[in-house]
XYZ file of C-alpha atoms in Angstrom:
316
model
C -4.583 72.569 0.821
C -1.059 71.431 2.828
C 2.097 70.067 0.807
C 3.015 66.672 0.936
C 6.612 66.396 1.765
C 6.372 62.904 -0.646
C 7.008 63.657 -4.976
C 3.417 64.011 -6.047
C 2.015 61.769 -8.533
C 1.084 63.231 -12.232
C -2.487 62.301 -11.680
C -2.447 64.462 -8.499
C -3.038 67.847 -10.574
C -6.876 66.116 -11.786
C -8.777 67.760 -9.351
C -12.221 67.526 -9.639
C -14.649 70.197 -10.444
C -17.156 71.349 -13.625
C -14.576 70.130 -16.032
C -13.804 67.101 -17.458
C -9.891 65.479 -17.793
C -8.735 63.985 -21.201
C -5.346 62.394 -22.836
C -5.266 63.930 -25.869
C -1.464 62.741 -28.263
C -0.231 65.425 -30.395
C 3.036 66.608 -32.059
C 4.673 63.464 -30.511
C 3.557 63.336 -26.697
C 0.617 62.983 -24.517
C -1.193 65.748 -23.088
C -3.264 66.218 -20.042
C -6.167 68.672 -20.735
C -8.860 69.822 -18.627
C -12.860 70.827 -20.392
C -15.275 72.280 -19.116
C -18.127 70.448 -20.299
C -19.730 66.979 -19.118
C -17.493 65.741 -21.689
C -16.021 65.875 -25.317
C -18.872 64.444 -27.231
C -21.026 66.741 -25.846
C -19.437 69.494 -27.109
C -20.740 71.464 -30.170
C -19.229 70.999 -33.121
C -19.810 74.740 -34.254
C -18.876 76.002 -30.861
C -15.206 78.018 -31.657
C -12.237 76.419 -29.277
C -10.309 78.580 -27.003
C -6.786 77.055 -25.868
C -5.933 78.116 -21.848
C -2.033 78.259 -21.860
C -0.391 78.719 -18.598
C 2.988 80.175 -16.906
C 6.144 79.243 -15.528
C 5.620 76.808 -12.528
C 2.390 76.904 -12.857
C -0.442 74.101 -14.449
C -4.020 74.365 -16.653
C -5.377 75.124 -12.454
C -4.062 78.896 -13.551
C -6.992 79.348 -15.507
C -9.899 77.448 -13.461
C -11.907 80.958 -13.149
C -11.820 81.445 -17.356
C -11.819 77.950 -17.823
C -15.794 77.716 -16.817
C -17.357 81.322 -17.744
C -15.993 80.965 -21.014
C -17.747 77.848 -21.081
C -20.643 79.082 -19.998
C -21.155 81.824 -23.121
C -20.976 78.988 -25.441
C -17.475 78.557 -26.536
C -15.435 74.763 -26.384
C -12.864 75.657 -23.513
C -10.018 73.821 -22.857
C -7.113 74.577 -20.607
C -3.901 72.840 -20.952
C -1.003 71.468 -19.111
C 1.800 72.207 -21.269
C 4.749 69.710 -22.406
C 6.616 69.226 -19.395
C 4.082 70.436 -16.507
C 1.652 68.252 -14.735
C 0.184 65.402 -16.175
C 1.722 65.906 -19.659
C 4.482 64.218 -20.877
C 7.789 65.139 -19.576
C 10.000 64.029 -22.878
C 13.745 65.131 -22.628
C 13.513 67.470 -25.062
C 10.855 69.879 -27.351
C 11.086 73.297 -25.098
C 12.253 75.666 -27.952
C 9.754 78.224 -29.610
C 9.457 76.104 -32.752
C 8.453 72.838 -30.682
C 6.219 74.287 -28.708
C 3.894 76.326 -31.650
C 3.953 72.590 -33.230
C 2.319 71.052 -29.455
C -0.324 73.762 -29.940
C -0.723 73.052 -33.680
C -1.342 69.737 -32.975
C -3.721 70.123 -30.330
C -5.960 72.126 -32.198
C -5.982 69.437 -34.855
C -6.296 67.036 -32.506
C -9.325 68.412 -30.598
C -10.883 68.026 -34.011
C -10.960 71.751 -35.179
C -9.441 73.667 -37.970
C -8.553 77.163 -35.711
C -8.993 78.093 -32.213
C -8.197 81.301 -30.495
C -5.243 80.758 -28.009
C -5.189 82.683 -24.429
C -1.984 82.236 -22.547
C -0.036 83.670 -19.726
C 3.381 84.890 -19.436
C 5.215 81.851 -20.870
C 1.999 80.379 -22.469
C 1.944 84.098 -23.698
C 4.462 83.363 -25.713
C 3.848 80.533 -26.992
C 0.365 81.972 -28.325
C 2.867 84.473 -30.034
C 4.903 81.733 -31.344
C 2.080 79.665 -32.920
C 0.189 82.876 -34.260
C 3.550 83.045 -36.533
C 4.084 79.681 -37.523
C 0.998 78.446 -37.733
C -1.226 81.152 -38.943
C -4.048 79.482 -40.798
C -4.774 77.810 -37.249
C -5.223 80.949 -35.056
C -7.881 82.335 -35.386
C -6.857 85.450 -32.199
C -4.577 85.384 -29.084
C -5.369 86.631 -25.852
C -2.152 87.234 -23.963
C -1.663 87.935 -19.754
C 1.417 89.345 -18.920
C 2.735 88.394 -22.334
C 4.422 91.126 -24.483
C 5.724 90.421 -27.629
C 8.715 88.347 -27.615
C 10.517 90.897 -29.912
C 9.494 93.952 -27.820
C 10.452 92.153 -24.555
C 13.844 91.283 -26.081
C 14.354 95.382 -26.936
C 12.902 96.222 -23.553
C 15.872 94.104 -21.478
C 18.152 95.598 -23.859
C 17.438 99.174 -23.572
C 15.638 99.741 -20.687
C 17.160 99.925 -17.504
C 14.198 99.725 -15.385
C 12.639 96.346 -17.381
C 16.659 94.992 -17.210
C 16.469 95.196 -13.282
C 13.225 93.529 -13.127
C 13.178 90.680 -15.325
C 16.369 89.784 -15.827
C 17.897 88.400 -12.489
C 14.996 85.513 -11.917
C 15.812 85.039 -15.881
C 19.582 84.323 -14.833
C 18.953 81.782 -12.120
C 17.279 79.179 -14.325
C 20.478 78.726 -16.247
C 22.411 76.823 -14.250
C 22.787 73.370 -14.301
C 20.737 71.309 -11.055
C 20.722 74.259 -8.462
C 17.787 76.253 -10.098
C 15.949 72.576 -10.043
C 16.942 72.605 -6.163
C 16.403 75.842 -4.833
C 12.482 75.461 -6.909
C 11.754 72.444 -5.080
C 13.627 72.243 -1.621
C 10.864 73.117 1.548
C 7.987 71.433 -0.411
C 8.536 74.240 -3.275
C 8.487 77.511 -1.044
C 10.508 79.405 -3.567
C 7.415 79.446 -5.985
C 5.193 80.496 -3.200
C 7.508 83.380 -2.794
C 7.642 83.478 -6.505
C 3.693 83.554 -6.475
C 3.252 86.713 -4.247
C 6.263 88.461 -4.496
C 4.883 89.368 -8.357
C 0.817 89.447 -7.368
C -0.662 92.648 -5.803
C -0.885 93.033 -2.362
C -4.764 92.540 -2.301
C -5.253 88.835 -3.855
C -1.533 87.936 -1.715
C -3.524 88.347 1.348
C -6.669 86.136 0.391
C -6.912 82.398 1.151
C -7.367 81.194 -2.726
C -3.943 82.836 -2.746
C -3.156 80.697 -0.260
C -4.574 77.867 -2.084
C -3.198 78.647 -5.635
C 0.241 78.587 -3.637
C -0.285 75.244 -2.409
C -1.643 73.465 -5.543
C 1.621 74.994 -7.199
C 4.082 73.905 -5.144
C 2.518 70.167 -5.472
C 2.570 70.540 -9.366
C 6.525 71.430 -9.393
C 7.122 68.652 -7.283
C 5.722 66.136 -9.692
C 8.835 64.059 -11.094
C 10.459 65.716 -13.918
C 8.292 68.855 -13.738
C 10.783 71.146 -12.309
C 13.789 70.523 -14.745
C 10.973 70.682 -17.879
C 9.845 73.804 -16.383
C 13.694 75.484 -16.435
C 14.435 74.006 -19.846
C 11.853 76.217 -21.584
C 13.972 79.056 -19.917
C 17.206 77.885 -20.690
C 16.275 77.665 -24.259
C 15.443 81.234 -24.666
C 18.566 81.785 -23.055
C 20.990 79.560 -24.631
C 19.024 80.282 -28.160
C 20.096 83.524 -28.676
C 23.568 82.741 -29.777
C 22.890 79.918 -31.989
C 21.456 80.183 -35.294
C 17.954 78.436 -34.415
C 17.025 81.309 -31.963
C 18.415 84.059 -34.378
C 16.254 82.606 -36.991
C 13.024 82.146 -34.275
C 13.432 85.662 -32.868
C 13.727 86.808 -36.539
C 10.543 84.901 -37.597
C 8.941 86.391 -34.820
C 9.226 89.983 -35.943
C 7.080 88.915 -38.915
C 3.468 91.242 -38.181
C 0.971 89.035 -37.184
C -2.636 89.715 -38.682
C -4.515 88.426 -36.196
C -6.299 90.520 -33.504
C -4.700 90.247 -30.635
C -5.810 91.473 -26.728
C -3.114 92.349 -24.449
C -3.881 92.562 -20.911
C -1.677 93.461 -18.112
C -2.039 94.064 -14.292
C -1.718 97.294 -13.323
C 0.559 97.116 -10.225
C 2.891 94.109 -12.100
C 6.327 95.063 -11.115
C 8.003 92.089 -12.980
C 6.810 93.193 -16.582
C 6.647 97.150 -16.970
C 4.047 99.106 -18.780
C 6.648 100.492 -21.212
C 7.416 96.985 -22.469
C 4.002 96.262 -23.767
C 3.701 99.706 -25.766
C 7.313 98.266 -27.499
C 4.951 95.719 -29.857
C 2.777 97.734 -31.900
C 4.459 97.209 -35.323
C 4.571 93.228 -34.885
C 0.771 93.081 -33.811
C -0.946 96.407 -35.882
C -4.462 94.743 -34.342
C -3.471 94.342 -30.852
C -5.403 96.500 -28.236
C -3.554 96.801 -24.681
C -5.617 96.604 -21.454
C -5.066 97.244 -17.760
C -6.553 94.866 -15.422
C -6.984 96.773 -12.030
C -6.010 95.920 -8.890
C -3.752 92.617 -9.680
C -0.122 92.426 -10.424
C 1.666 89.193 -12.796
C -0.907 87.347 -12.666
C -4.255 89.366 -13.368
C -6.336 86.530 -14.817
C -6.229 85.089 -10.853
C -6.188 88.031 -8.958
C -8.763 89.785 -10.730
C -10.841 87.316 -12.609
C -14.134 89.031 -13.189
C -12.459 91.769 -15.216
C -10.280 89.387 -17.326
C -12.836 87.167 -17.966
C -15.129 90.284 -19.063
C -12.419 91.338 -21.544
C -11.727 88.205 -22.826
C -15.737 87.571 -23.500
C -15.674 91.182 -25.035
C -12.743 90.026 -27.291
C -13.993 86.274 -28.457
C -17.649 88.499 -29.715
């Protein structure tokens, strides 16, 4: 797939496939989601939803390989392109931790069910975290990539040195104002290619879907609006912590969730260290942690078979 050197359209992230695109409206805005079914109706209504959440930069594409096996054992499927990304709404505001539990709230409501189980990566990690919180009655498990627990990740930049060096520079160069928005965007977005395989292993880097994923994201940033939306959810976990809505979230968030709760992580990811999940056992007392082999940030991509095989494992 090449990149357009002209702002892709919203609609430009529908590509065709074994899935079916929807508007759905909830909490507010309008939200592009992708099923994997000939459509809605045809859904069962006993078949338990599972919510796809995906990363920074990235769109509901992330999770194209889950997206259909999941499908395919039975369960209603649905990946999502979050507030901000893609063809969702790209409102001015929303991208704080309270906002975005209340977008995944709604959804499930929305979709017509009373609970779902919520898979998410990296930032849609967290936002699985978030809603398990706030909105317990509606979650019914999380399923988290790359994801630790908000609280543990906060203690691990802290206090550990090694997590410090790796996560926290990228986390400093989405606060500033308009340059971040640039530097993401200028060269047809080559900066979240780089992004892309600087934190995959070196064994899916070298493939063509790699290739491919690379392209397809560097369209979706590109999309008007995307790329600021994108930055804000970063800049509210930054500029949160000294104000007294992100004391109170990040104190809400050390409330122990009852939910069971999978944790799986790539072995070779450099960007989110091993110690850092092991940090979240007393906020998640039914979480079990799992290394996905041979993939780095972004295992349920580079390594599908295996995350797909834990997550079926998981939803049984």
């Amino acid at each position: 797939m090449s990149v357009s050197t002209n702002p892709p359209d919203p609609s430009t992230v529908r590509y065709e496939g074994p899935w079916t695109h929807r508007d759905v409206h909830a909490n507010g805005i309008r939200f592009h989601v992708v099923e994997a079914a000939p459509g809605f109706a045809a859904a069962s209504p006993e078949a338990p939803l599972v919510l796809l959440l995906h990363g920074f930069a990235d769109f509901w594409w992330s999770w194209r390989h889950q997206l259909t096996a999941l499908a395919d054992l039975g369960y209603r499927t649905v990946a999502v392109d979050l507030r901000g990304y893609g063809d969702t709404d790209k409102p001015p505001r929303g991208y704080d931790g309270w906002t975005l539990a209340g977008d995944v709230a709604g959804l499930i409501r929305a979709l017509g069910h009373t609970e779902a189980v919520l898979v998410g990566h990296a930032e849609g990690g967290l936002v699985c975290w978030a809603t398990a919180v706030l909105h317990p009655r509606l979650v019914r498990s999380i399923a988290v990539v790359a994801s630790p627990h908000p609280a543990g990740l906060k203690s691990a930049v802290l206090r550990d040195r090694r997590q410090r060096r790796a996560w926290l520079p990228a986390f400093l160069r989405c606060q500033p104002p308009r340059y971040p928005e640039y530097r993401l965007t200028t060269d047809g977005g080559a900066e979240v290619e780089r992004l892309l395989r600087q934190r995959s292993g070196a064994r899916w880097g070298a493939t063509e879907e790699c290739a491919d994923t690379a392209a397809r994201m560097r369209s979706a940033i590109r999309i008007p609006g995307a790329v600021h939306c994108a930055l804000e959810y970063q800049r509210w976990a930054f500029r949160s912590q000294w104000r007294p809505d992100g004391r109170r979230f990040m104190a809400t968030m050390r409330v122990p969730i009852e939910v069971p709760v999978l944790s799986l992580r790539g072995e070779h990811d450099e960007y989110l260290l091993r110690a850092t999940f092991h940090r979240a056992r007393k906020w998640a007392p039914r979480r079990r942690l799992v290394t996905v082999p041979d993939a780095g940030h972004y295992a349920h991509q580079e390594n599908p078979d295996v995350v797909t095989t834990e997550l079926a494992k998981f939803l049984a």
